[in-house]
Amino acid sequence: TQLLEQSPQFLSIQEGENLTVYCNSSSVFSSLQWYRQEPGEGPVLLVTVVTGGEVKKLKRLTFQFGDARKDSSLHITAAQPGDTGLYLCAGVRGLYGQNFVFGPGTRLSVLP
Amino acid sequence: GAGVSQSPSNKVTEKGKDVELRCDPISGHTALYWYRQSLGQGLEFLIYFQGNSAPDKSGLPSDRFSAERTGGSVSTLTIQRTQQEDSAVYLCASSRSILLAGDTDTQYFGPGTRLTVL
């Protein structure tokens, strides 16, 4: 059983479209991170959200942490082919490594 | 500057053989983490080091897995008597210091070693 669920699992859209991916859990996390991973590379951190209800913006990417700190969303506006990749959420409940779990990821493909 | 490097990038081995995977963290990073990524699965935490010490080994899948870190730098992950279910990408990451919940600092990942057990 996945501690963190992500949806959708796969997403293929045209350049210029908007999209939202979700990260859900029944557990409360102290913080939650979003990463993007490209083929043959390790994940790269995009953002860390800490406070329930927090919203962070990174250019065309908007991240939201749920009020109860159990879920998060990533919204991309006007997607570009460079946004293609595997988006992973990771929840932290304590010291990294001891209570640090990743979701299975959403694989996004943005077609030109 | 140099990032986290891992070697080999690909390893194909026969069931029952031992393998060693190497991780060179970013210079000066005291914390080092090992993860396993299987197809369709998220990253599975295996073990972390603070300096040369691994305080929590409970994430290692079985006693066939071991890891060490020497000189506060290079780490090796050893899998003995490999099984087909060990096939995965093994990722290493490092950070300046051990990260705590809410920390906005980051761990930097290497490109991984793809292990295939035939």
PDB file of C-alpha atoms in Angstrom:
ATOM      1  CA  THR A   1       0.000   0.000   0.000  1.00  0.00           C
ATOM      2  CA  GLN A   2       1.361   3.380  -1.096  1.00  0.00           C
ATOM      3  CA  LEU A   3       1.592   5.894   1.726  1.00  0.00           C
ATOM      4  CA  LEU A   4       1.416   8.644  -0.885  1.00  0.00           C
ATOM      5  CA  GLU A   5      -0.842   8.361  -3.918  1.00  0.00           C
ATOM      6  CA  GLN A   6      -0.388  10.479  -7.024  1.00  0.00           C
ATOM      7  CA  SER A   7      -2.856  11.099  -9.822  1.00  0.00           C
ATOM      8  CA  PRO A   8      -3.026  10.880 -12.667  1.00  0.00           C
ATOM      9  CA  GLN A   9      -0.349   8.274 -13.237  1.00  0.00           C
ATOM     10  CA  PHE A  10       0.161   9.398 -16.829  1.00  0.00           C
ATOM     11  CA  LEU A  11      -0.762  12.650 -18.563  1.00  0.00           C
ATOM     12  CA  SER A  12      -0.233  13.655 -22.166  1.00  0.00           C
ATOM     13  CA  ILE A  13      -1.235  17.152 -23.216  1.00  0.00           C
ATOM     14  CA  GLN A  14      -0.610  19.704 -25.940  1.00  0.00           C
ATOM     15  CA  GLU A  15       1.699  22.666 -25.497  1.00  0.00           C
ATOM     16  CA  GLY A  16      -0.163  25.621 -24.021  1.00  0.00           C
ATOM     17  CA  GLU A  17      -2.675  23.614 -22.003  1.00  0.00           C
ATOM     18  CA  ASN A  18      -3.045  23.845 -18.234  1.00  0.00           C
ATOM     19  CA  LEU A  19      -2.868  20.824 -15.940  1.00  0.00           C
ATOM     20  CA  THR A  20      -3.046  19.826 -12.301  1.00  0.00           C
ATOM     21  CA  VAL A  21      -1.525  16.782 -10.648  1.00  0.00           C
ATOM     22  CA  TYR A  22      -2.377  15.585  -7.184  1.00  0.00           C
ATOM     23  CA  CYS A  23      -0.607  14.003  -4.253  1.00  0.00           C
ATOM     24  CA  ASN A  24      -2.771  12.468  -1.542  1.00  0.00           C
ATOM     25  CA  SER A  25      -2.289  10.621   1.708  1.00  0.00           C
ATOM     26  CA  SER A  26      -4.174   9.603   4.808  1.00  0.00           C
ATOM     27  CA  SER A  27      -1.150  10.641   6.855  1.00  0.00           C
ATOM     28  CA  VAL A  28      -0.187  14.092   8.081  1.00  0.00           C
ATOM     29  CA  PHE A  29       3.201  15.356   6.959  1.00  0.00           C
ATOM     30  CA  SER A  30       5.426  17.998   8.501  1.00  0.00           C
ATOM     31  CA  SER A  31       6.386  19.119   5.035  1.00  0.00           C
ATOM     32  CA  LEU A  32       5.970  18.012   1.467  1.00  0.00           C
ATOM     33  CA  GLN A  33       8.253  18.345  -1.511  1.00  0.00           C
ATOM     34  CA  TRP A  34       7.797  18.181  -5.265  1.00  0.00           C
ATOM     35  CA  TYR A  35      10.553  16.927  -7.558  1.00  0.00           C
ATOM     36  CA  ARG A  36      10.916  16.575 -11.310  1.00  0.00           C
ATOM     37  CA  GLN A  37      12.920  13.710 -12.746  1.00  0.00           C
ATOM     38  CA  GLU A  38      14.064  13.393 -16.346  1.00  0.00           C
ATOM     39  CA  PRO A  39      15.164  10.089 -17.945  1.00  0.00           C
ATOM     40  CA  GLY A  40      18.584   8.931 -16.828  1.00  0.00           C
ATOM     41  CA  GLU A  41      18.830  11.575 -14.126  1.00  0.00           C
ATOM     42  CA  GLY A  42      18.054  11.882 -10.464  1.00  0.00           C
ATOM     43  CA  PRO A  43      15.111  13.918  -9.169  1.00  0.00           C
ATOM     44  CA  VAL A  44      15.551  17.663  -8.814  1.00  0.00           C
ATOM     45  CA  LEU A  45      13.759  19.520  -6.042  1.00  0.00           C
ATOM     46  CA  LEU A  46      11.178  22.059  -7.223  1.00  0.00           C
ATOM     47  CA  VAL A  47       9.661  23.236  -3.952  1.00  0.00           C
ATOM     48  CA  THR A  48       9.128  22.474  -0.274  1.00  0.00           C
ATOM     49  CA  VAL A  49       5.822  23.395   1.379  1.00  0.00           C
ATOM     50  CA  VAL A  50       5.581  23.448   5.139  1.00  0.00           C
ATOM     51  CA  THR A  51       2.457  25.237   6.333  1.00  0.00           C
ATOM     52  CA  GLY A  52      -1.077  23.903   5.850  1.00  0.00           C
ATOM     53  CA  GLY A  53      -2.815  25.937   3.145  1.00  0.00           C
ATOM     54  CA  GLU A  54       0.488  27.275   1.848  1.00  0.00           C
ATOM     55  CA  VAL A  55       0.687  28.254  -1.812  1.00  0.00           C
ATOM     56  CA  LYS A  56       3.997  28.703  -3.605  1.00  0.00           C
ATOM     57  CA  LYS A  57       4.559  29.854  -7.137  1.00  0.00           C
ATOM     58  CA  LEU A  58       7.560  29.046  -9.275  1.00  0.00           C
ATOM     59  CA  LYS A  59       7.095  30.811 -12.621  1.00  0.00           C
ATOM     60  CA  ARG A  60       4.288  28.823 -14.316  1.00  0.00           C
ATOM     61  CA  LEU A  61       4.100  26.241 -11.538  1.00  0.00           C
ATOM     62  CA  THR A  62       1.806  26.695  -8.532  1.00  0.00           C
ATOM     63  CA  PHE A  63       2.084  24.372  -5.556  1.00  0.00           C
ATOM     64  CA  GLN A  64      -0.483  24.070  -2.793  1.00  0.00           C
ATOM     65  CA  PHE A  65      -0.299  22.208   0.508  1.00  0.00           C
ATOM     66  CA  GLY A  66      -3.653  21.098   1.895  1.00  0.00           C
ATOM     67  CA  ASP A  67      -4.976  22.681   5.059  1.00  0.00           C
ATOM     68  CA  ALA A  68      -4.667  19.378   6.917  1.00  0.00           C
ATOM     69  CA  ARG A  69      -1.168  18.760   5.500  1.00  0.00           C
ATOM     70  CA  LYS A  70      -2.237  15.449   4.002  1.00  0.00           C
ATOM     71  CA  ASP A  71      -2.354  16.409   0.347  1.00  0.00           C
ATOM     72  CA  SER A  72      -0.845  18.708  -2.237  1.00  0.00           C
ATOM     73  CA  SER A  73      -1.356  19.796  -5.793  1.00  0.00           C
ATOM     74  CA  LEU A  74       0.852  21.061  -8.580  1.00  0.00           C
ATOM     75  CA  HIS A  75      -0.714  23.240 -11.249  1.00  0.00           C
ATOM     76  CA  ILE A  76       1.148  24.091 -14.447  1.00  0.00           C
ATOM     77  CA  THR A  77      -0.079  26.965 -16.595  1.00  0.00           C
ATOM     78  CA  ALA A  78       0.569  27.004 -20.326  1.00  0.00           C
ATOM     79  CA  ALA A  79       2.619  23.815 -20.321  1.00  0.00           C
ATOM     80  CA  GLN A  80       5.713  23.644 -22.502  1.00  0.00           C
ATOM     81  CA  PRO A  81       7.608  20.631 -23.892  1.00  0.00           C
ATOM     82  CA  GLY A  82      10.373  21.387 -21.375  1.00  0.00           C
ATOM     83  CA  ASP A  83       7.932  20.537 -18.590  1.00  0.00           C
ATOM     84  CA  THR A  84       7.956  16.903 -19.712  1.00  0.00           C
ATOM     85  CA  GLY A  85       9.143  14.554 -16.998  1.00  0.00           C
ATOM     86  CA  LEU A  86       8.222  12.487 -13.964  1.00  0.00           C
ATOM     87  CA  TYR A  87       6.791  14.585 -11.132  1.00  0.00           C
ATOM     88  CA  LEU A  88       7.281  13.093  -7.696  1.00  0.00           C
ATOM     89  CA  CYS A  89       5.875  14.250  -4.402  1.00  0.00           C
ATOM     90  CA  ALA A  90       7.611  13.348  -1.166  1.00  0.00           C
ATOM     91  CA  GLY A  91       6.293  13.680   2.356  1.00  0.00           C
ATOM     92  CA  VAL A  92       8.379  14.147   5.450  1.00  0.00           C
ATOM     93  CA  ARG A  93       7.140  13.284   8.930  1.00  0.00           C
ATOM     94  CA  GLY A  94      10.335  13.612  10.838  1.00  0.00           C
ATOM     95  CA  LEU A  95      14.026  13.356  10.319  1.00  0.00           C
ATOM     96  CA  TYR A  96      14.816  12.784   6.680  1.00  0.00           C
ATOM     97  CA  GLY A  97      15.355   9.172   5.898  1.00  0.00           C
ATOM     98  CA  GLN A  98      13.423   7.891   8.840  1.00  0.00           C
ATOM     99  CA  ASN A  99      10.028   9.176   7.808  1.00  0.00           C
ATOM    100  CA  PHE A 100      10.576  10.372   4.277  1.00  0.00           C
ATOM    101  CA  VAL A 101       8.349   8.779   1.630  1.00  0.00           C
ATOM    102  CA  PHE A 102       7.941   9.325  -2.097  1.00  0.00           C
ATOM    103  CA  GLY A 103       4.831   8.873  -4.186  1.00  0.00           C
ATOM    104  CA  PRO A 104       4.927   6.772  -7.385  1.00  0.00           C
ATOM    105  CA  GLY A 105       4.936   9.867  -9.598  1.00  0.00           C
ATOM    106  CA  THR A 106       2.978  11.392 -12.449  1.00  0.00           C
ATOM    107  CA  ARG A 107       4.567  11.012 -15.860  1.00  0.00           C
ATOM    108  CA  LEU A 108       3.829  14.145 -17.895  1.00  0.00           C
ATOM    109  CA  SER A 109       4.326  14.461 -21.619  1.00  0.00           C
ATOM    110  CA  VAL A 110       3.830  17.858 -23.261  1.00  0.00           C
ATOM    111  CA  LEU A 111       3.574  17.611 -27.021  1.00  0.00           C
ATOM    112  CA  PRO A 112       4.656  20.508 -29.237  1.00  0.00           C
TER     113      PRO A 112
ATOM    114  CA  GLY B   1      30.809  22.538  -9.464  1.00  0.00           C
ATOM    115  CA  ALA B   2      30.746  18.749  -9.478  1.00  0.00           C
ATOM    116  CA  GLY B   3      27.497  17.099  -8.530  1.00  0.00           C
ATOM    117  CA  VAL B   4      26.815  13.701  -7.045  1.00  0.00           C
ATOM    118  CA  SER B   5      28.336  10.961  -9.153  1.00  0.00           C
ATOM    119  CA  GLN B   6      27.542   7.264  -9.168  1.00  0.00           C
ATOM    120  CA  SER B   7      29.253   4.294 -10.713  1.00  0.00           C
ATOM    121  CA  PRO B   8      28.717   2.196 -12.620  1.00  0.00           C
ATOM    122  CA  SER B   9      25.873   3.808 -14.538  1.00  0.00           C
ATOM    123  CA  ASN B  10      24.650   0.371 -15.603  1.00  0.00           C
ATOM    124  CA  LYS B  11      25.312  -3.041 -14.099  1.00  0.00           C
ATOM    125  CA  VAL B  12      24.100  -6.363 -15.439  1.00  0.00           C
ATOM    126  CA  THR B  13      24.764  -9.338 -13.229  1.00  0.00           C
ATOM    127  CA  GLU B  14      23.704 -12.919 -12.804  1.00  0.00           C
ATOM    128  CA  LYS B  15      21.463 -14.070 -10.020  1.00  0.00           C
ATOM    129  CA  GLY B  16      23.499 -15.020  -6.969  1.00  0.00           C
ATOM    130  CA  LYS B  17      26.442 -12.732  -7.663  1.00  0.00           C
ATOM    131  CA  ASP B  18      27.479  -9.861  -5.385  1.00  0.00           C
ATOM    132  CA  VAL B  19      27.503  -6.249  -6.618  1.00  0.00           C
ATOM    133  CA  GLU B  20      28.958  -3.024  -5.300  1.00  0.00           C
ATOM    134  CA  LEU B  21      27.512   0.353  -6.173  1.00  0.00           C
ATOM    135  CA  ARG B  22      29.496   3.514  -5.545  1.00  0.00           C
ATOM    136  CA  CYS B  23      28.421   7.042  -4.700  1.00  0.00           C
ATOM    137  CA  ASP B  24      30.611  10.146  -4.626  1.00  0.00           C
ATOM    138  CA  PRO B  25      28.706  12.941  -2.876  1.00  0.00           C
ATOM    139  CA  ILE B  26      29.202  16.651  -3.349  1.00  0.00           C
ATOM    140  CA  SER B  27      32.361  17.730  -1.557  1.00  0.00           C
ATOM    141  CA  GLY B  28      31.620  18.921   1.963  1.00  0.00           C
ATOM    142  CA  HIS B  29      28.202  17.312   2.213  1.00  0.00           C
ATOM    143  CA  THR B  30      27.958  15.447   5.490  1.00  0.00           C
ATOM    144  CA  ALA B  31      24.684  13.644   4.833  1.00  0.00           C
ATOM    145  CA  LEU B  32      24.283  10.920   2.227  1.00  0.00           C
ATOM    146  CA  TYR B  33      21.180   8.930   1.273  1.00  0.00           C
ATOM    147  CA  TRP B  34      20.529   5.773  -0.745  1.00  0.00           C
ATOM    148  CA  TYR B  35      17.222   5.087  -2.495  1.00  0.00           C
ATOM    149  CA  ARG B  36      15.876   2.427  -4.825  1.00  0.00           C
ATOM    150  CA  GLN B  37      13.522   3.226  -7.692  1.00  0.00           C
ATOM    151  CA  SER B  38      11.621   0.405  -9.332  1.00  0.00           C
ATOM    152  CA  LEU B  39       9.481   0.737 -12.435  1.00  0.00           C
ATOM    153  CA  GLY B  40       6.129   2.249 -11.528  1.00  0.00           C
ATOM    154  CA  GLN B  41       7.154   2.738  -7.914  1.00  0.00           C
ATOM    155  CA  GLY B  42       8.264   5.795  -6.079  1.00  0.00           C
ATOM    156  CA  LEU B  43      11.665   6.117  -4.559  1.00  0.00           C
ATOM    157  CA  GLU B  44      12.145   3.701  -1.687  1.00  0.00           C
ATOM    158  CA  PHE B  45      14.414   4.987   1.059  1.00  0.00           C
ATOM    159  CA  LEU B  46      17.144   2.500   1.981  1.00  0.00           C
ATOM    160  CA  ILE B  47      19.620   4.127   4.357  1.00  0.00           C
ATOM    161  CA  TYR B  48      21.215   7.441   5.241  1.00  0.00           C
ATOM    162  CA  PHE B  49      24.583   8.446   6.635  1.00  0.00           C
ATOM    163  CA  GLN B  50      25.442  11.355   8.857  1.00  0.00           C
ATOM    164  CA  GLY B  51      29.204  11.478   8.452  1.00  0.00           C
ATOM    165  CA  ASN B  52      30.317   7.854   8.476  1.00  0.00           C
ATOM    166  CA  SER B  53      27.504   6.740  10.760  1.00  0.00           C
ATOM    167  CA  ALA B  54      24.257   5.112   9.633  1.00  0.00           C
ATOM    168  CA  PRO B  55      21.850   5.581  12.564  1.00  0.00           C
ATOM    169  CA  ASP B  56      18.943   3.719  10.980  1.00  0.00           C
ATOM    170  CA  LYS B  57      19.365   0.623   8.826  1.00  0.00           C
ATOM    171  CA  SER B  58      15.746  -0.491   8.998  1.00  0.00           C
ATOM    172  CA  GLY B  59      15.067   0.616   5.414  1.00  0.00           C
ATOM    173  CA  LEU B  60      17.419  -1.961   3.936  1.00  0.00           C
ATOM    174  CA  PRO B  61      15.208  -4.629   2.258  1.00  0.00           C
ATOM    175  CA  SER B  62      17.087  -7.641   3.608  1.00  0.00           C
ATOM    176  CA  ASP B  63      20.333  -8.680   5.259  1.00  0.00           C
ATOM    177  CA  ARG B  64      21.805  -9.145   1.782  1.00  0.00           C
ATOM    178  CA  PHE B  65      22.038  -5.353   1.594  1.00  0.00           C
ATOM    179  CA  SER B  66      24.745  -3.396   3.374  1.00  0.00           C
ATOM    180  CA  ALA B  67      26.275   0.035   3.031  1.00  0.00           C
ATOM    181  CA  GLU B  68      29.273   1.845   4.329  1.00  0.00           C
ATOM    182  CA  ARG B  69      30.779   5.273   4.090  1.00  0.00           C
ATOM    183  CA  THR B  70      34.400   6.090   4.702  1.00  0.00           C
ATOM    184  CA  GLY B  71      36.156   9.376   5.315  1.00  0.00           C
ATOM    185  CA  GLY B  72      32.828  11.166   5.348  1.00  0.00           C
ATOM    186  CA  SER B  73      32.822  10.967   1.586  1.00  0.00           C
ATOM    187  CA  VAL B  74      32.455   7.968  -0.728  1.00  0.00           C
ATOM    188  CA  SER B  75      29.779   5.410   0.036  1.00  0.00           C
ATOM    189  CA  THR B  76      29.274   1.902  -1.294  1.00  0.00           C
ATOM    190  CA  LEU B  77      26.070  -0.082  -1.325  1.00  0.00           C
ATOM    191  CA  THR B  78      26.693  -3.818  -1.487  1.00  0.00           C
ATOM    192  CA  ILE B  79      24.104  -6.393  -2.474  1.00  0.00           C
ATOM    193  CA  GLN B  80      25.082  -9.979  -1.827  1.00  0.00           C
ATOM    194  CA  ARG B  81      23.617 -12.978  -3.636  1.00  0.00           C
ATOM    195  CA  THR B  82      21.563 -10.770  -5.944  1.00  0.00           C
ATOM    196  CA  GLN B  83      18.004 -11.746  -6.802  1.00  0.00           C
ATOM    197  CA  GLN B  84      15.894 -10.708  -9.776  1.00  0.00           C
ATOM    198  CA  GLU B  85      13.714  -8.555  -7.520  1.00  0.00           C
ATOM    199  CA  ASP B  86      16.807  -6.452  -6.768  1.00  0.00           C
ATOM    200  CA  SER B  87      16.671  -5.088 -10.328  1.00  0.00           C
ATOM    201  CA  ALA B  88      16.045  -1.346 -10.069  1.00  0.00           C
ATOM    202  CA  VAL B  89      17.724   2.040 -10.321  1.00  0.00           C
ATOM    203  CA  TYR B  90      19.719   2.791  -7.197  1.00  0.00           C
ATOM    204  CA  LEU B  91      19.949   6.507  -6.476  1.00  0.00           C
ATOM    205  CA  CYS B  92      22.293   8.298  -4.129  1.00  0.00           C
ATOM    206  CA  ALA B  93      21.789  11.828  -2.802  1.00  0.00           C
ATOM    207  CA  SER B  94      23.722  14.154  -0.531  1.00  0.00           C
ATOM    208  CA  SER B  95      22.991  17.303   1.453  1.00  0.00           C
ATOM    209  CA  ARG B  96      25.065  19.801   3.400  1.00  0.00           C
ATOM    210  CA  SER B  97      23.752  18.444   6.661  1.00  0.00           C
ATOM    211  CA  ILE B  98      21.080  16.003   7.732  1.00  0.00           C
ATOM    212  CA  LEU B  99      17.740  17.429   6.711  1.00  0.00           C
ATOM    213  CA  LEU B 100      14.848  17.893   9.093  1.00  0.00           C
ATOM    214  CA  ALA B 101      11.136  18.145   8.447  1.00  0.00           C
ATOM    215  CA  GLY B 102      10.344  21.597   7.128  1.00  0.00           C
ATOM    216  CA  ASP B 103      13.896  22.153   5.977  1.00  0.00           C
ATOM    217  CA  THR B 104      13.888  24.008   2.696  1.00  0.00           C
ATOM    218  CA  ASP B 105      17.411  22.924   1.890  1.00  0.00           C
ATOM    219  CA  THR B 106      17.655  20.125  -0.589  1.00  0.00           C
ATOM    220  CA  GLN B 107      19.267  16.826  -1.240  1.00  0.00           C
ATOM    221  CA  TYR B 108      21.091  16.585  -4.545  1.00  0.00           C
ATOM    222  CA  PHE B 109      20.633  13.355  -6.428  1.00  0.00           C
ATOM    223  CA  GLY B 110      23.094  11.501  -8.602  1.00  0.00           C
ATOM    224  CA  PRO B 111      22.071   9.974 -11.957  1.00  0.00           C
ATOM    225  CA  GLY B 112      21.678   6.518 -10.475  1.00  0.00           C
ATOM    226  CA  THR B 113      22.963   3.032 -11.200  1.00  0.00           C
ATOM    227  CA  ARG B 114      20.637   0.807 -13.200  1.00  0.00           C
ATOM    228  CA  LEU B 115      21.002  -2.738 -11.869  1.00  0.00           C
ATOM    229  CA  THR B 116      19.699  -5.654 -13.882  1.00  0.00           C
ATOM    230  CA  VAL B 117      19.807  -9.119 -12.370  1.00  0.00           C
ATOM    231  CA  LEU B 118      19.375 -11.888 -14.924  1.00  0.00           C
TER     232      LEU B 118
END
